PDB file of C-alpha atoms in Angstrom:
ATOM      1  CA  UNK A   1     193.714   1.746 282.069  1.00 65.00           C
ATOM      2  CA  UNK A   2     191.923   1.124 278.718  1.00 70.00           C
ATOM      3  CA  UNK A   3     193.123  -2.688 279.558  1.00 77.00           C
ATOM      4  CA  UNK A   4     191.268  -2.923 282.455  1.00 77.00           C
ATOM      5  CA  UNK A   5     187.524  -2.285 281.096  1.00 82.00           C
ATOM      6  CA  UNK A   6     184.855  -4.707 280.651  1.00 79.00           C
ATOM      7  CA  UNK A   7     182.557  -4.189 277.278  1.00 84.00           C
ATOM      8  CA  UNK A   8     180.456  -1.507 279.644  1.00 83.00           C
ATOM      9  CA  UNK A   9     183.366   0.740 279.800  1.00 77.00           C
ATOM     10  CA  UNK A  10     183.478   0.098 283.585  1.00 81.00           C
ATOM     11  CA  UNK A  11     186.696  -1.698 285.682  1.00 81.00           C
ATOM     12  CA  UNK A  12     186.881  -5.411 285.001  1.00 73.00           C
ATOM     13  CA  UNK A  13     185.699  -7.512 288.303  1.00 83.00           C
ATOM     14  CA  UNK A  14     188.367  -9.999 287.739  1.00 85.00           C
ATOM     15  CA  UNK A  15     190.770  -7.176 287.820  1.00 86.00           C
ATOM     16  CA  UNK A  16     189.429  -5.942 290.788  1.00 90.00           C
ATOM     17  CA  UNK A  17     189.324  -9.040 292.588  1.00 92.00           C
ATOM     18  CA  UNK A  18     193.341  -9.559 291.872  1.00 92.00           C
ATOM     19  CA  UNK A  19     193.988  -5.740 293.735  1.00 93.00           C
ATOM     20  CA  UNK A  20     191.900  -6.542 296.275  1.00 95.00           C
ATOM     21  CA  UNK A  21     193.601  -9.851 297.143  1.00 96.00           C
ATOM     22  CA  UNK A  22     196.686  -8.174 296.980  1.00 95.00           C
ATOM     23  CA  UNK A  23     195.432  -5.646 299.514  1.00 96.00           C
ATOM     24  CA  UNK A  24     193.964  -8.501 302.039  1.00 97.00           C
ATOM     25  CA  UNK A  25     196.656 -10.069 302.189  1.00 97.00           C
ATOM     26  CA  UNK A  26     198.598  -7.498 303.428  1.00 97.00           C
ATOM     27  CA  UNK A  27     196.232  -6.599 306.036  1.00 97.00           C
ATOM     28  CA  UNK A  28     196.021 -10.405 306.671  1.00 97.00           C
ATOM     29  CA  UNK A  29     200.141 -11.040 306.796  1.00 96.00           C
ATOM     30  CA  UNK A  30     200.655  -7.643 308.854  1.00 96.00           C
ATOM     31  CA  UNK A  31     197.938  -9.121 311.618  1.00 97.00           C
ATOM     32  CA  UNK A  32     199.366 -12.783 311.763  1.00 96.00           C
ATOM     33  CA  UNK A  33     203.292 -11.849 311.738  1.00 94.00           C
ATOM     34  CA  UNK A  34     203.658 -15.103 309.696  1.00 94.00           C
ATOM     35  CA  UNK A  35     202.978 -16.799 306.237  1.00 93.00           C
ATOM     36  CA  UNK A  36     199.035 -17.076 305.059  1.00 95.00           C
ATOM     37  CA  UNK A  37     197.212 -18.081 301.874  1.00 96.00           C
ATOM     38  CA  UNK A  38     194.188 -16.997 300.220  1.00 96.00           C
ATOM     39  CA  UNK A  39     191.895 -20.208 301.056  1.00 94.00           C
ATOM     40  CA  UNK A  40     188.197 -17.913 299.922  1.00 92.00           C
ATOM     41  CA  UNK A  41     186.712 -15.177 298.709  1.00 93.00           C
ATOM     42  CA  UNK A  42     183.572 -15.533 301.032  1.00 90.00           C
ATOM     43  CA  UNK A  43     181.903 -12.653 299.828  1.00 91.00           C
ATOM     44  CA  UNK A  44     181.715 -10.025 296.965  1.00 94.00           C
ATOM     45  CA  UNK A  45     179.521  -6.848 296.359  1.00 94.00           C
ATOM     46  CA  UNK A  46     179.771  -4.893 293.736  1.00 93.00           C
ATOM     47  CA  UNK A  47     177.790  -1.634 294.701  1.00 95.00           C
ATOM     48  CA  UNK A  48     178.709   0.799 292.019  1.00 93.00           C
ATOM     49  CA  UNK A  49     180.527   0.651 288.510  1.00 91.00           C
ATOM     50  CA  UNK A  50     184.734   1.478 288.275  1.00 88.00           C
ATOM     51  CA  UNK A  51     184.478   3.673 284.921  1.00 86.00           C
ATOM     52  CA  UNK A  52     188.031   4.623 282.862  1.00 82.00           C
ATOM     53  CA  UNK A  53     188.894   7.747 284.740  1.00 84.00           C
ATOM     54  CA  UNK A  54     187.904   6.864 288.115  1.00 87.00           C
ATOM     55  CA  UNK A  55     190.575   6.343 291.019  1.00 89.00           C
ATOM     56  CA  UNK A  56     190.087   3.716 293.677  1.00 91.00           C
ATOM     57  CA  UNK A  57     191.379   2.987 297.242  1.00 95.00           C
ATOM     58  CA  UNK A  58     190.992   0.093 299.174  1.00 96.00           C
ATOM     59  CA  UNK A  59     190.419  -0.193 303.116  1.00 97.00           C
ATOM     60  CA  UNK A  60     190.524  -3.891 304.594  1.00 97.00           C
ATOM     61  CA  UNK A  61     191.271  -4.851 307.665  1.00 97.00           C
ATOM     62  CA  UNK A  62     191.033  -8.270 310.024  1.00 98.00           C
ATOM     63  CA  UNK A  63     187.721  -9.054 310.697  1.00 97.00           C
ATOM     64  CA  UNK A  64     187.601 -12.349 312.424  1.00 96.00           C
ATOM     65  CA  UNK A  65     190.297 -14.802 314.179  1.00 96.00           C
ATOM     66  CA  UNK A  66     189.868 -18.687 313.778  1.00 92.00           C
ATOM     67  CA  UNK A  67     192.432 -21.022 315.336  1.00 90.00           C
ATOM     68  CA  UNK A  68     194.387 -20.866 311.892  1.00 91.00           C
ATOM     69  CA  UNK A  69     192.320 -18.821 309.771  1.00 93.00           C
ATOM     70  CA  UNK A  70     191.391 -15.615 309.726  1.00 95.00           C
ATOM     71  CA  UNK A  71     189.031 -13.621 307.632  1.00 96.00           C
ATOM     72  CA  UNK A  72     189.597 -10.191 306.109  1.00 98.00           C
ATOM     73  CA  UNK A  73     187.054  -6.784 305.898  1.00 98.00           C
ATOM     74  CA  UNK A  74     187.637  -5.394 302.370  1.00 97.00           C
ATOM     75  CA  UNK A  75     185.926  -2.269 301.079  1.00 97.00           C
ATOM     76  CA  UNK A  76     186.696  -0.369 298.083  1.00 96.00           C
ATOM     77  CA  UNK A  77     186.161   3.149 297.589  1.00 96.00           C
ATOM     78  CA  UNK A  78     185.620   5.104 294.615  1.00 94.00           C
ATOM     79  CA  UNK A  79     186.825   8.714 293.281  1.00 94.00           C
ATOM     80  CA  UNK A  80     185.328  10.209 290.449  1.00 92.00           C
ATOM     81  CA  UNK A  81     187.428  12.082 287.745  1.00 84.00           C
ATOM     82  CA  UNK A  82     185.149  14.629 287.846  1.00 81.00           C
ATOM     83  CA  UNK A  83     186.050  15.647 291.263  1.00 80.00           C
ATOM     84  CA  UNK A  84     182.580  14.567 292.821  1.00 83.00           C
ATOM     85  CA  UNK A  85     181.994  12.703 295.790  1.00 93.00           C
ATOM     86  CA  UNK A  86     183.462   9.807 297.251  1.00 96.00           C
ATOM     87  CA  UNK A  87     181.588   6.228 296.341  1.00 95.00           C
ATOM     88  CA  UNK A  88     181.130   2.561 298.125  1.00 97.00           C
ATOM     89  CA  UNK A  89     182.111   0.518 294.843  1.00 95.00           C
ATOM     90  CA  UNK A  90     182.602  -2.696 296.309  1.00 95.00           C
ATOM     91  CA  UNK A  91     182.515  -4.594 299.587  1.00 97.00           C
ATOM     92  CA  UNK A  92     184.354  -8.188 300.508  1.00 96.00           C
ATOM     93  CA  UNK A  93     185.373 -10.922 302.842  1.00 96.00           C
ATOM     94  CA  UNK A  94     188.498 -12.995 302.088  1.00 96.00           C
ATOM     95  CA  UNK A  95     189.520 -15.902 304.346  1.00 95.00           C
ATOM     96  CA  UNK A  96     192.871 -16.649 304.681  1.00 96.00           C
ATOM     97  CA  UNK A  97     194.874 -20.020 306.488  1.00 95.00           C
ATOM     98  CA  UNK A  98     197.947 -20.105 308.093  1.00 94.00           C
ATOM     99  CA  UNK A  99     200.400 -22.173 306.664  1.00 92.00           C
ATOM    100  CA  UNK A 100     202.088 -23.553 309.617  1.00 89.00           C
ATOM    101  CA  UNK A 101     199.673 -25.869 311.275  1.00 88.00           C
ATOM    102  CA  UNK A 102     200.707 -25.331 314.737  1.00 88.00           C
ATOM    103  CA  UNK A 103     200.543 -21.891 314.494  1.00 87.00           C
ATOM    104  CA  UNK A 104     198.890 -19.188 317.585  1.00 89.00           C
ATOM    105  CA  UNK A 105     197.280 -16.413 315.841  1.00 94.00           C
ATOM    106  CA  UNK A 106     197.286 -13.334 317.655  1.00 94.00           C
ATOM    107  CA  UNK A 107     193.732 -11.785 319.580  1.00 95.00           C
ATOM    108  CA  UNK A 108     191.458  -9.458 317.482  1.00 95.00           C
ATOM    109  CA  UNK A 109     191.435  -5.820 318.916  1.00 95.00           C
ATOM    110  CA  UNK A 110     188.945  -3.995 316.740  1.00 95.00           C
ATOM    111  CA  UNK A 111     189.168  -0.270 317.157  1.00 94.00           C
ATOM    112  CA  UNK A 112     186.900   1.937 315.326  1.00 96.00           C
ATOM    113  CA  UNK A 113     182.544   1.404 315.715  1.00 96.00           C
ATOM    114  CA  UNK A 114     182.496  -0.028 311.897  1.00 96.00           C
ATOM    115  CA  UNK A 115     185.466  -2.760 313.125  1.00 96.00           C
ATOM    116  CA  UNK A 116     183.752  -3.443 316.540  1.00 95.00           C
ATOM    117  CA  UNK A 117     180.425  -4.312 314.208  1.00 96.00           C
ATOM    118  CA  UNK A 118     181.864  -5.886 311.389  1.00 95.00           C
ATOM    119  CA  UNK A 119     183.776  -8.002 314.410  1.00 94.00           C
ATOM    120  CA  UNK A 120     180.690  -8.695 316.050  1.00 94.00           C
ATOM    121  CA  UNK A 121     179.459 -10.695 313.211  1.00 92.00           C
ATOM    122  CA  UNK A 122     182.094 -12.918 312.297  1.00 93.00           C
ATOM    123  CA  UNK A 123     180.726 -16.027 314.335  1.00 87.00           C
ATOM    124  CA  UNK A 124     177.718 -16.053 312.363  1.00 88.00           C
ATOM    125  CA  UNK A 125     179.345 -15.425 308.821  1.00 85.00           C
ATOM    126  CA  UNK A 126     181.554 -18.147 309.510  1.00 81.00           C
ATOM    127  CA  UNK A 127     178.914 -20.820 310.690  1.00 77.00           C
ATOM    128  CA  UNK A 128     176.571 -19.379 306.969  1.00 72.00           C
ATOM    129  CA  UNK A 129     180.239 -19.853 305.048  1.00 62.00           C
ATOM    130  CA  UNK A 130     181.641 -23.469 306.912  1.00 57.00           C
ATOM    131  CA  UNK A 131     177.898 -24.732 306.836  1.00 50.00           C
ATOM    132  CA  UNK A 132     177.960 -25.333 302.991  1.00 51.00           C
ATOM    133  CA  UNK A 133     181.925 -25.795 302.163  1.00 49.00           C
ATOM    134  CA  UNK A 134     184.565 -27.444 304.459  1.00 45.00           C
ATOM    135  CA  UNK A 135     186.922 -23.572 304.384  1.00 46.00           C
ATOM    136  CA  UNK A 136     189.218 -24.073 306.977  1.00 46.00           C
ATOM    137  CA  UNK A 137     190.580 -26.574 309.480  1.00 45.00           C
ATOM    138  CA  UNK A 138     189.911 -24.472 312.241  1.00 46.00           C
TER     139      UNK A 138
END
């Protein structure tokens, strides 16, 4: 929508950011079977430019299980009007925190080879994320 654009004619980050938090967290809530909150966005790429015409989908998924946190995979993926070929627009990782303090999260069971590396990760993007910013309580 015309409402949507930045000044370069391309899809307003902010306005991306909002769907895509939207889409974590239902990936996030779905995993966790209980209530969760949006404590971070650790992480935001933008690869390639959202223009007026353009149709987007977004893939996320949980990426990494805390003791009450959890972080969330994001990608979004672009479709040109003109019919041409799929594009890697953006990429992110959301933590999210349980809002009952006592809670068990359930065990990460990543499926596909992108999950299993993306998974594989996680320790070390949450030591680089905790090490500067007190995230989570886990």
């Amino acid at each position: 929508m015309n409402g949507d654009l930045n000044e370069h004619n391309t899809v307003y980050g902010g306005k991306l950011l909002e769907v895509l938090d939207g889409t974590a967290s239902i990936s996030a809530t779905k995993f966790a079977q209980q209530q969760l909150v949006t404590a971070s966005v650790d992480q935001f790429n933008f690869i390639a430019p959202f223009k007026l015409k353009d149709s987007f989908r977004i893939i996320s998924y949980v990426s990494g299980v805390g003791t009450r946190s959890l972080e969330v995979f994001a990608k979004i993926i672009g479709y040109p009007a003109s019919h041409g070929k799929p594009f890697l627009g953006a990429t992110a990782f959301l933590t999210f925190v349980a809002l009952n303090k006592h809670c068990q999260l359930p065990k990460l069971k990543p499926e596909t080879s992108e999950e299993i590396a993306v998974c594989q990760i996680y320790p070390t993007r949450k030591k680089v994320t905790c090490s500067g910013l007190l995230l989570t309580s886990d």
